[in-house]
Amino acid sequence: MLRPRLTGAMAHEFIYTCYKVARVYPPDRTVLENISLSFYPGAKIGVLGANGAGKSSLLRIMAGLDDGYSGEARLTPGFTVGYLAQEPELDPSKDVRGNVMDGVAAVQSIIDRYNEVMTMWGDPDADYDKIGALQAELEDKMRDRVLDATVGTYVPIGFVTYRAIAERYPSFSEDALWRMSEILEDLNRYPLQAQALTDLITRFPQTNYEAAWKLGEVREKRLKNKSGASEAYAKVPATSSKYRDAQKKVQELAR
């Protein structure tokens, strides 16, 4: 990805050019020959080719990581190049888990620190103002997004934290499960949202959150599951402001 560092670049100026570029690997393996390209700012270019055609070699040259080529390759001054390697560089001294943990170290450190701060609330002699400030600072960091394989899209770092709390500390997961459900709703991941709400209701039958009502709505409107929605509405407690509406929903869905 090409990122501008300076503003005011002329629209007609090429951001990157290469002219008659060739790359030969010893002793005589030619992977690129007579390549000439020019890109305008903002252009989105795809590089297609069979295995071994030289796609990665071209990108490495463009990223400035390979100077063993002939010809000319020039990036317009004032811009930088970002390069994501096809194969990650792994630490051979570590096993698979060790390399994976290196990759998520930044996120894991925030999660670990957040868990530490949350346990501080249980200390009756703690400085609660300081704890609240620490929690707020960490939650700001959690708004950054990371790719989550389970959800299948980018999620706030906070979601990873809430899920970790829900898995590791079930008896303290009420808030975490509710926040997970809110994030999943924003991401349109309704089956996962329904599961988070179901876990919340199961673990905390007396929860103050309108989890049963929300679960009924998700099952009725998003998942088109009338029987499941009726079951959820029926669990709305009599103390809830949604109780009468929930009873009406049960009757409507039974028709």
Short mmCIF file of C-alpha atoms in Angstrom, two decimals:
data_model
loop_
_atom_site.label_atom_id
_atom_site.label_comp_id
_atom_site.label_asym_id
_atom_site.label_seq_id
_atom_site.Cartn_x
_atom_site.Cartn_y
_atom_site.Cartn_z
CA MET A 1 0.00 0.00 0.00
CA LEU A 2 1.36 3.40 -0.92
CA ARG A 3 0.82 6.05 1.73
CA PRO A 4 1.23 9.78 1.11
CA ARG A 5 3.29 11.69 3.66
CA LEU A 6 2.97 15.05 1.94
CA THR A 7 -0.15 16.78 0.67
CA GLY A 8 -0.60 18.70 -2.53
CA ALA A 9 0.72 16.04 -4.93
CA MET A 10 -0.16 16.84 -8.51
CA ALA A 11 -2.92 14.60 -9.89
CA HIS A 12 -0.98 14.01 -13.13
CA GLU A 13 2.23 12.91 -11.36
CA PHE A 14 2.94 9.20 -11.23
CA ILE A 15 3.36 7.95 -7.69
CA TYR A 16 5.51 5.04 -8.82
CA THR A 17 7.31 4.15 -12.03
CA CYS A 18 9.55 1.33 -13.17
CA TYR A 19 11.23 1.10 -16.57
CA LYS A 20 12.64 -2.01 -18.22
CA VAL A 21 13.07 -3.78 -14.90
CA ALA A 22 14.57 -7.26 -14.95
CA ARG A 23 15.40 -9.71 -12.18
CA VAL A 24 17.68 -12.69 -12.64
CA TYR A 25 18.48 -15.16 -9.87
CA PRO A 26 21.82 -16.96 -10.16
CA PRO A 27 22.88 -18.77 -12.09
CA ASP A 28 20.48 -18.00 -14.93
CA ARG A 29 16.86 -17.97 -13.70
CA THR A 30 15.03 -14.97 -15.14
CA VAL A 31 11.76 -14.14 -13.33
CA LEU A 32 11.23 -10.57 -14.57
CA GLU A 33 12.23 -9.08 -17.90
CA ASN A 34 11.56 -5.73 -19.55
CA ILE A 35 8.86 -4.66 -17.03
CA SER A 36 7.66 -1.05 -17.37
CA LEU A 37 4.83 0.26 -15.15
CA SER A 38 3.50 3.63 -13.99
CA PHE A 39 0.84 4.22 -11.33
CA TYR A 40 -1.20 7.31 -10.55
CA PRO A 41 -1.97 8.24 -6.92
CA GLY A 42 -5.01 6.36 -5.66
CA ALA A 43 -4.78 3.64 -8.31
CA LYS A 44 -5.66 0.09 -7.26
CA ILE A 45 -3.57 -2.41 -9.19
CA GLY A 46 -3.75 -6.21 -9.10
CA VAL A 47 -0.79 -8.39 -10.06
CA LEU A 48 -1.83 -11.75 -11.54
CA GLY A 49 0.31 -14.66 -12.65
CA ALA A 50 1.09 -18.33 -12.18
CA ASN A 51 3.35 -19.59 -9.40
CA GLY A 52 6.91 -18.56 -10.08
CA ALA A 53 5.92 -15.82 -12.52
CA GLY A 54 7.67 -13.18 -10.43
CA LYS A 55 4.77 -11.48 -8.62
CA SER A 56 6.50 -11.46 -5.24
CA SER A 57 9.79 -10.41 -6.81
CA LEU A 58 8.10 -7.41 -8.44
CA LEU A 59 6.44 -6.37 -5.19
CA ARG A 60 9.69 -6.70 -3.24
CA ILE A 61 11.40 -4.45 -5.78
CA MET A 62 8.57 -1.92 -5.51
CA ALA A 63 8.83 -2.03 -1.71
CA GLY A 64 12.57 -1.35 -1.85
CA LEU A 65 13.42 -4.73 -0.31
CA ASP A 66 15.30 -6.08 -3.33
CA ASP A 67 18.00 -4.09 -5.09
CA GLY A 68 19.34 -6.94 -7.19
CA TYR A 69 17.46 -5.90 -10.30
CA SER A 70 18.43 -4.07 -13.46
CA GLY A 71 16.53 -1.17 -14.96
CA GLU A 72 14.89 1.72 -13.14
CA ALA A 73 12.38 1.70 -10.27
CA ARG A 74 11.39 4.94 -8.59
CA LEU A 75 8.96 5.98 -5.89
CA THR A 76 7.92 9.63 -5.97
CA PRO A 77 9.55 11.54 -3.08
CA GLY A 78 7.19 12.22 -0.20
CA PHE A 79 5.59 8.77 -0.22
CA THR A 80 6.35 5.50 1.55
CA VAL A 81 5.65 1.88 0.69
CA GLY A 82 4.04 -0.71 2.98
CA TYR A 83 4.67 -4.38 2.23
CA LEU A 84 2.85 -7.43 3.60
CA ALA A 85 4.89 -10.56 2.92
CA GLN A 86 3.17 -13.60 1.48
CA GLU A 87 4.91 -15.78 4.05
CA PRO A 88 5.46 -14.41 7.58
CA GLU A 89 8.92 -14.39 9.05
CA LEU A 90 8.90 -16.92 11.89
CA ASP A 91 11.28 -17.35 14.79
CA PRO A 92 12.89 -20.78 14.23
CA SER A 93 13.78 -21.01 17.93
CA LYS A 94 10.08 -21.09 18.90
CA ASP A 95 7.31 -23.62 18.34
CA VAL A 96 4.01 -22.86 16.57
CA ARG A 97 2.34 -21.56 19.73
CA GLY A 98 5.31 -19.31 20.48
CA ASN A 99 5.21 -17.72 17.02
CA VAL A 100 1.44 -17.27 17.20
CA MET A 101 1.72 -15.59 20.61
CA ASP A 102 4.36 -13.25 19.19
CA GLY A 103 1.85 -12.24 16.54
CA VAL A 104 -0.83 -11.36 19.08
CA ALA A 105 1.50 -10.08 21.79
CA ALA A 106 0.24 -6.50 21.58
CA VAL A 107 -3.40 -7.56 21.95
CA GLN A 108 -2.61 -10.12 24.65
CA SER A 109 -0.73 -7.56 26.72
CA ILE A 110 -3.78 -5.28 26.72
CA ILE A 111 -6.04 -8.17 27.70
CA ASP A 112 -3.71 -9.25 30.51
CA ARG A 113 -3.43 -5.71 31.84
CA TYR A 114 -7.20 -5.22 31.61
CA ASN A 115 -7.76 -8.39 33.62
CA GLU A 116 -5.31 -7.16 36.24
CA VAL A 117 -7.10 -3.84 36.52
CA MET A 118 -10.51 -5.52 36.81
CA THR A 119 -9.30 -7.60 39.77
CA MET A 120 -8.25 -4.38 41.53
CA TRP A 121 -11.92 -3.46 42.01
CA GLY A 122 -12.15 -6.23 44.60
CA ASP A 123 -9.65 -4.51 46.91
CA PRO A 124 -11.58 -2.46 49.51
CA ASP A 125 -8.55 -0.21 50.08
CA ALA A 126 -7.91 0.47 46.40
CA ASP A 127 -7.81 3.91 44.77
CA TYR A 128 -11.01 3.58 42.73
CA ASP A 129 -10.43 6.81 40.82
CA LYS A 130 -7.07 5.51 39.63
CA ILE A 131 -8.55 2.13 38.73
CA GLY A 132 -11.33 3.80 36.76
CA ALA A 133 -8.79 5.91 34.86
CA LEU A 134 -6.71 2.82 34.05
CA GLN A 135 -9.80 0.94 32.88
CA ALA A 136 -10.88 3.86 30.67
CA GLU A 137 -7.39 4.11 29.15
CA LEU A 138 -7.33 0.40 28.32
CA GLU A 139 -10.84 0.46 26.89
CA ASP A 140 -9.76 3.29 24.56
CA LYS A 141 -7.03 1.00 23.25
CA MET A 142 -9.57 -1.78 22.84
CA ARG A 143 -11.43 0.28 20.25
CA ASP A 144 -8.68 -0.59 17.78
CA ARG A 145 -9.69 -3.48 15.52
CA VAL A 146 -8.16 -6.88 14.84
CA LEU A 147 -9.13 -9.71 12.51
CA ASP A 148 -11.06 -12.43 14.38
CA ALA A 149 -11.29 -15.85 12.76
CA THR A 150 -14.34 -16.93 14.78
CA VAL A 151 -16.40 -13.87 13.90
CA GLY A 152 -14.99 -13.75 10.37
CA THR A 153 -14.25 -10.03 10.26
CA TYR A 154 -12.41 -7.25 12.04
CA VAL A 155 -13.58 -6.70 15.61
CA PRO A 156 -12.67 -4.16 18.30
CA ILE A 157 -9.85 -5.35 20.52
CA GLY A 158 -12.34 -4.96 23.35
CA PHE A 159 -14.38 -7.81 21.91
CA VAL A 160 -11.40 -10.14 22.26
CA THR A 161 -11.08 -9.03 25.88
CA TYR A 162 -14.76 -9.53 26.67
CA ARG A 163 -14.71 -13.00 25.15
CA ALA A 164 -11.61 -13.90 27.16
CA ILE A 165 -13.38 -12.78 30.34
CA ALA A 166 -16.50 -14.77 29.42
CA GLU A 167 -14.42 -17.90 28.85
CA ARG A 168 -12.02 -17.62 31.79
CA TYR A 169 -14.24 -16.07 34.45
CA PRO A 170 -17.82 -17.29 33.84
CA SER A 171 -19.11 -16.04 37.19
CA PHE A 172 -17.92 -12.48 36.38
CA SER A 173 -18.93 -12.42 32.73
CA GLU A 174 -22.31 -10.67 32.86
CA ASP A 175 -21.10 -7.31 31.55
CA ALA A 176 -18.70 -8.96 29.10
CA LEU A 177 -21.42 -11.09 27.49
CA TRP A 178 -23.74 -8.10 27.12
CA ARG A 179 -21.02 -6.01 25.50
CA MET A 180 -20.15 -8.92 23.22
CA SER A 181 -23.77 -9.09 22.10
CA GLU A 182 -23.79 -5.37 21.31
CA ILE A 183 -20.63 -5.60 19.21
CA LEU A 184 -21.90 -8.69 17.38
CA GLU A 185 -25.13 -6.87 16.58
CA ASP A 186 -23.16 -3.97 15.10
CA LEU A 187 -21.26 -6.52 12.98
CA ASN A 188 -24.49 -8.24 11.84
CA ARG A 189 -23.33 -11.54 13.35
CA TYR A 190 -26.75 -12.46 14.68
CA PRO A 191 -26.28 -16.19 15.37
CA LEU A 192 -23.22 -15.37 17.50
CA GLN A 193 -25.14 -12.53 19.16
CA ALA A 194 -27.95 -14.95 20.03
CA GLN A 195 -25.43 -17.35 21.56
CA ALA A 196 -23.88 -14.61 23.70
CA LEU A 197 -27.32 -13.56 24.95
CA THR A 198 -28.26 -17.18 25.63
CA ASP A 199 -25.11 -17.62 27.71
CA LEU A 200 -25.90 -14.43 29.59
CA ILE A 201 -29.43 -15.57 30.45
CA THR A 202 -28.24 -19.04 31.43
CA ARG A 203 -25.47 -17.80 33.71
CA PHE A 204 -27.34 -14.83 35.15
CA PRO A 205 -31.11 -15.52 35.25
CA GLN A 206 -31.62 -12.37 37.37
CA THR A 207 -29.55 -10.10 35.14
CA ASN A 208 -30.51 -6.44 35.00
CA TYR A 209 -29.85 -6.39 31.27
CA GLU A 210 -32.83 -6.89 28.96
CA ALA A 211 -31.10 -9.98 27.61
CA ALA A 212 -34.23 -12.14 27.19
CA TRP A 213 -36.08 -9.38 25.34
CA LYS A 214 -33.12 -8.71 23.09
CA LEU A 215 -32.70 -12.44 22.41
CA GLY A 216 -36.37 -12.63 21.45
CA GLU A 217 -35.94 -9.73 19.02
CA VAL A 218 -32.85 -11.26 17.43
CA ARG A 219 -34.51 -14.65 16.98
CA GLU A 220 -37.74 -13.14 15.68
CA LYS A 221 -36.47 -10.38 13.39
CA ARG A 222 -33.02 -11.55 12.36
CA LEU A 223 -33.02 -15.32 12.57
CA LYS A 224 -36.72 -15.80 11.71
CA ASN A 225 -37.04 -18.37 14.49
CA LYS A 226 -40.54 -17.92 15.91
CA SER A 227 -40.43 -20.75 18.41
CA GLY A 228 -37.03 -19.65 19.69
CA ALA A 229 -38.23 -16.05 19.91
CA SER A 230 -41.33 -17.08 21.87
CA GLU A 231 -39.16 -19.08 24.26
CA ALA A 232 -36.93 -16.05 24.85
CA TYR A 233 -39.82 -13.61 25.33
CA ALA A 234 -41.31 -16.00 27.88
CA LYS A 235 -38.17 -15.62 29.99
CA VAL A 236 -38.51 -11.86 30.35
CA PRO A 237 -38.98 -11.40 34.13
CA ALA A 238 -42.09 -9.80 35.60
CA THR A 239 -39.92 -7.02 37.05
CA SER A 240 -38.81 -5.94 33.57
CA SER A 241 -40.28 -2.90 31.85
CA LYS A 242 -40.59 -5.16 28.79
CA TYR A 243 -42.64 -7.82 30.56
CA ARG A 244 -46.08 -6.86 29.18
CA ASP A 245 -44.70 -6.41 25.67
CA ALA A 246 -43.01 -9.78 25.96
CA GLN A 247 -46.25 -11.49 26.98
CA LYS A 248 -47.99 -9.96 23.97
CA LYS A 249 -45.20 -11.25 21.75
CA VAL A 250 -45.64 -14.77 23.12
CA GLN A 251 -49.35 -14.65 22.27
CA GLU A 252 -48.74 -13.19 18.80
CA LEU A 253 -46.15 -15.81 17.92
CA ALA A 254 -48.44 -18.61 19.07
CA ARG A 255 -51.05 -17.72 16.44
#
